[in-house]
C-alpha atoms as one frame of an Amber mdcrd trajectory, in Angstrom:
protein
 -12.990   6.861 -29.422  -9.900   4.099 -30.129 -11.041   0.668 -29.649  -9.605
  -0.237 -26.387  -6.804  -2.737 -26.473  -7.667  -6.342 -25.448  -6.047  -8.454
 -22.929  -4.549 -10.444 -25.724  -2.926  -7.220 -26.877  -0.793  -6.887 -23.585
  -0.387 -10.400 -21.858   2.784 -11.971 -21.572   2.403 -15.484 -23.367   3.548
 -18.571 -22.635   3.331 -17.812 -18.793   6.059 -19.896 -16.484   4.117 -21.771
 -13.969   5.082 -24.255 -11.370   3.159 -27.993 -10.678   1.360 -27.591  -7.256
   3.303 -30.565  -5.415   6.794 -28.984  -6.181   8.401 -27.312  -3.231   8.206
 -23.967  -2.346  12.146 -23.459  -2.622  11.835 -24.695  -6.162   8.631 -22.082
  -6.915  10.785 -19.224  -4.982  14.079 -19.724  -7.274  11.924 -19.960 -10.377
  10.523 -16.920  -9.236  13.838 -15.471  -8.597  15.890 -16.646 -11.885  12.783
 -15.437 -14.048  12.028 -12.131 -12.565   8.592 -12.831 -11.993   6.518 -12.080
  -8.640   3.407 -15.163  -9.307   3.568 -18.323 -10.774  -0.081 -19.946 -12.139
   0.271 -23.327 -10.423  -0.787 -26.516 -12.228  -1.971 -29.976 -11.962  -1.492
 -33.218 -14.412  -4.850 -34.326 -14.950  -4.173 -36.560 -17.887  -0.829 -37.351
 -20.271  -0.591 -34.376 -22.026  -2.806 -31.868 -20.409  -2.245 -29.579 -16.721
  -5.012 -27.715 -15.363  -4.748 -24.152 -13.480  -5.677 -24.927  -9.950  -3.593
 -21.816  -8.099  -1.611 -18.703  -8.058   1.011 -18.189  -5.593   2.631 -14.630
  -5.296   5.679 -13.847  -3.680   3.938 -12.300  -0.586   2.227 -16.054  -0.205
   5.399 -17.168   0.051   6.885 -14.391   2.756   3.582 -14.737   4.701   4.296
 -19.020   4.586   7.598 -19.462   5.148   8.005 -17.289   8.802   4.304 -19.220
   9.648   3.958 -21.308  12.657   1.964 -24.129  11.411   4.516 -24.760   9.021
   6.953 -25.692  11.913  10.646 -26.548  11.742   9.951 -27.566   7.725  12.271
 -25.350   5.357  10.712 -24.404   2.036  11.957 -27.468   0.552   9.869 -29.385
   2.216   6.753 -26.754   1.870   4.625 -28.025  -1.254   3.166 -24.970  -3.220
  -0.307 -26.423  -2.938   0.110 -25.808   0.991   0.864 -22.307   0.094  -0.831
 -21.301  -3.368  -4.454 -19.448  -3.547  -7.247 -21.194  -4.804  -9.606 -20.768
  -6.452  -8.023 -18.827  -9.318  -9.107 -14.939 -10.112  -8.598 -15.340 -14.393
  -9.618 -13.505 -17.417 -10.185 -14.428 -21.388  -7.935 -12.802 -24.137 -10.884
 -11.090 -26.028 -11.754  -8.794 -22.375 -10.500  -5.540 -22.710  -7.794  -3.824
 -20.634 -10.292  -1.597 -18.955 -11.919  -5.384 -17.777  -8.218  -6.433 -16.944
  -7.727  -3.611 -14.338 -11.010  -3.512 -12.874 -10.914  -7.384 -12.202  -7.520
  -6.813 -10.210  -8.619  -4.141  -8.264 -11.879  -5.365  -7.431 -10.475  -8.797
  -6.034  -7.036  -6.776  -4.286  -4.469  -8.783  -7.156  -1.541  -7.774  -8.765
  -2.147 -10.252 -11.842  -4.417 -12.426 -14.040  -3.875 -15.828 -15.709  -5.281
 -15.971 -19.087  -7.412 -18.602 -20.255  -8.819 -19.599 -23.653 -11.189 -21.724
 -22.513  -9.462 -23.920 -19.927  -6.317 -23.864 -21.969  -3.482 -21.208 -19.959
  -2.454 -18.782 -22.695  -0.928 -15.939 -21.211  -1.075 -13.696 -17.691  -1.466
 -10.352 -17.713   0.101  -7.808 -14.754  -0.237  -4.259 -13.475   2.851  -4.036
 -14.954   1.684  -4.623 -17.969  -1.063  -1.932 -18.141   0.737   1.059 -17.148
   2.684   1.296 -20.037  -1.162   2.516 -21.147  -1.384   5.633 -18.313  -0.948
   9.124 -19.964  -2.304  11.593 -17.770   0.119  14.455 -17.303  -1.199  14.872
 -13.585   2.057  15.418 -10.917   2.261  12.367  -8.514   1.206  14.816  -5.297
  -1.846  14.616  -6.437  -2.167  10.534  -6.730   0.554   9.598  -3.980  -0.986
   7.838  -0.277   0.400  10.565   2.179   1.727  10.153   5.187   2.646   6.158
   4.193   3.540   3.322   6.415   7.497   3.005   7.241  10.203   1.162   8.901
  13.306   2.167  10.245  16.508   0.473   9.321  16.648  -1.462  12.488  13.197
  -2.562  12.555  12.512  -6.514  12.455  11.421  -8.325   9.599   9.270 -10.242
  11.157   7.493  -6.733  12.260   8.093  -5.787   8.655   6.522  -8.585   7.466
   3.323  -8.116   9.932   2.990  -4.815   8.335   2.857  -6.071   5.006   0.518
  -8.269   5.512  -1.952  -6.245   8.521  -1.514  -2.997   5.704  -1.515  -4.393
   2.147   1.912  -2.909   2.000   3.805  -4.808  -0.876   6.921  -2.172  -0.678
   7.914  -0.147   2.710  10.334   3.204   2.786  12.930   2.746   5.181  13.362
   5.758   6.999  16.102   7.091   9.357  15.244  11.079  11.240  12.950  11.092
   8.514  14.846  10.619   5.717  14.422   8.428   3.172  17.816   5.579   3.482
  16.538   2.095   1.691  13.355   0.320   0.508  12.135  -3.259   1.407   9.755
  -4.763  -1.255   7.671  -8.282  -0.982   9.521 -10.076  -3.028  12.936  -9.331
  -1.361  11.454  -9.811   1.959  10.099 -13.338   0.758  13.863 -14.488  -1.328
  15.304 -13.155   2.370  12.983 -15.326   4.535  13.005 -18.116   2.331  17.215
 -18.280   2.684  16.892 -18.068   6.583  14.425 -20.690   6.573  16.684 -22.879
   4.509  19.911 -22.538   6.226  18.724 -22.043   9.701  19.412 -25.482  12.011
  16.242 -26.969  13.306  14.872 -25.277  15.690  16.697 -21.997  15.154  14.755
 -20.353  12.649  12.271 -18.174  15.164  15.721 -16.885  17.018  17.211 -16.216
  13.796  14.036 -14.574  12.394  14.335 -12.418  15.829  17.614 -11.338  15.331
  16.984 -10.449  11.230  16.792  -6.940  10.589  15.638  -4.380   7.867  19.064
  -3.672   6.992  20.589  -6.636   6.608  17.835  -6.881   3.032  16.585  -3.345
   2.219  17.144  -1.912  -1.582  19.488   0.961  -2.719  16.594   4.018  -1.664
  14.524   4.381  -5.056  12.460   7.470  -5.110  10.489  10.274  -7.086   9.869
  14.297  -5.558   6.359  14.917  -5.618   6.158  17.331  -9.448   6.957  13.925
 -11.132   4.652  12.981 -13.977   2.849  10.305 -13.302   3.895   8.541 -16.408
   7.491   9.512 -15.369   6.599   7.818 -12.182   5.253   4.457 -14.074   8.135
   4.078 -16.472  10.508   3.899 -13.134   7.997   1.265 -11.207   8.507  -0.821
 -14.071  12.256  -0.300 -14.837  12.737  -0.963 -11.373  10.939  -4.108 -10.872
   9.108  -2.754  -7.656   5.458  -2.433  -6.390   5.791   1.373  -5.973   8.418
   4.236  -4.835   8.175   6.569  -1.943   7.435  10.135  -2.983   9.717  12.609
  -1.157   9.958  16.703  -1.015  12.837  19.192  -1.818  13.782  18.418   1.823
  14.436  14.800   0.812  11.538  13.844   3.578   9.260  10.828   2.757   5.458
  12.523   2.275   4.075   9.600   0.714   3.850   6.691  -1.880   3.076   5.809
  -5.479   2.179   2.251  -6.180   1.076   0.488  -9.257  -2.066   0.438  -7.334
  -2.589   3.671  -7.566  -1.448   4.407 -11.540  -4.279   1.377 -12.121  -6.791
   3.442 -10.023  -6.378   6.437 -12.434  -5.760   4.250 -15.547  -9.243   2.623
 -14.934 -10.829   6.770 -14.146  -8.949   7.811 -17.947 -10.468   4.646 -19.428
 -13.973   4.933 -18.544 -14.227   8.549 -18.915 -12.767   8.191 -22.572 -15.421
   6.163 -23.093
């Protein structure tokens, strides 16, 4: 058998981060202008060097900014260490990528800083490891049936409940069972984030009230259950989403296909190639 790639082999380098007493509007725009969903959050501990004390992911950020014990204080005035998770769940560049996607699913993340040492050299994503699934396998046979949805008029504060009660990073919208728009993390975060910010004190829980799926869902984005898997995995990533519902001839929502998922059966390939 192929030597397996190493971490090294797939990480992004030269990771953007974000200094843990910058404010969360600054981390969220960051996040938005570089297409990224986490940030490795830092800390000047001398002149010329920053230590990796946090990670904060765009669903940190949803789950923050529509949280009580934050108050009337918009995200400007939210510091990411308030917000970030710590300790950090890391990796070296020498592990291999069947170590990569075992660490994320074991500890329920999405992503991995990189360190040489304590030196931050790279992170590495599920994105980044399903350009490695091949099987040939039809996404019926991978999808979560009968998934969690919304309905256009739903709340986002319900929708953001469910994401965070479920694990759910993306949610089908669904109208008479139909398949009409799809709200993701990182647009529900970017979404709460703006009401936060231009709400008048005091106004944000009655605006939150009134803000509905609708008024943020995505253009529908979907695959019919005899997709290829790696058919399946080339859209996640083209797409920039967590996963796609999985509909019938019908057009009717009978499940999901997350990156999740593809990283279960990349890590079942893996070891039994080995």
């Amino acid at each position: 058998m192929p030597e397996l790639p190493s971490v090294e082999d797939l990480m992004s380098r030269n990771p953007v981060t974000v200094d843990a007493d910058q404010s969360l509007k600054f981390a969220l725009k960051t996040m938005r202008k570089r297409k990224v969903n986490r940030l490795p959050v830092t800390e000047r501990v001398s002149e010329d060097r920053k230590e990796l004390v946090g990670i904060l992911t765009v669903l940190d950020a949803a789950l923050a900014v529509a949280d009580a014990m934050f108050g009337d204080r918009s995200p400007s005035r939210i510091k990411v260490s308030e917000v970030m998770s710590s300790p950090v769940i890391t990796i070296s560049p020498g592990a291999t990528v069947l170590d990569a996607a075992q660490t994320m699913l074991v500890h329920g993340v999405s992503g991995l800083p990189v360190l040489d040492g304590d030196r931050l050299v790279g992170m590495i994503t599920k994105t980044d490891l399903l350009e490695l699934v091949r099987s040939e396998d039809y996404v019926a046979l991978h999808m979560v049936k009968d998934p969690i949805t919304v309905s256009a008029g739903t709340s986002l504060l319900h929708a953001r409940r469910l994401m965070f009660e479920e694990n759910a990073k993306v949610l089908p919208v669904v109208e008479r069972e139909r398949l009409v728009g799809l709200l993701t993390d990182r647009t529900l975060a970017l979404e709460l984030a703006r009401l936060r910010e231009k709400s008048p004190k005091g106004k944000f829980r009655s605006a939150l009230k009134r803000a509905r799926v609708d008024d943020v869902m995505r253009t529908p984005i979907s695959v019919r259950t005899d997709y290829g898997l790696v058919d399946a995995a080339e859209l996640i990533v083209r797409k920039r989403v967590p996963g796609v519902p999985v509909v019938n001839y019908q057009d009717e929502v009978v499940g999901v296909i997350t990156k999740t998922d593809l990283l279960h059966l990349l890590v079942e390939e893996l070891e039994a190639a080995g």
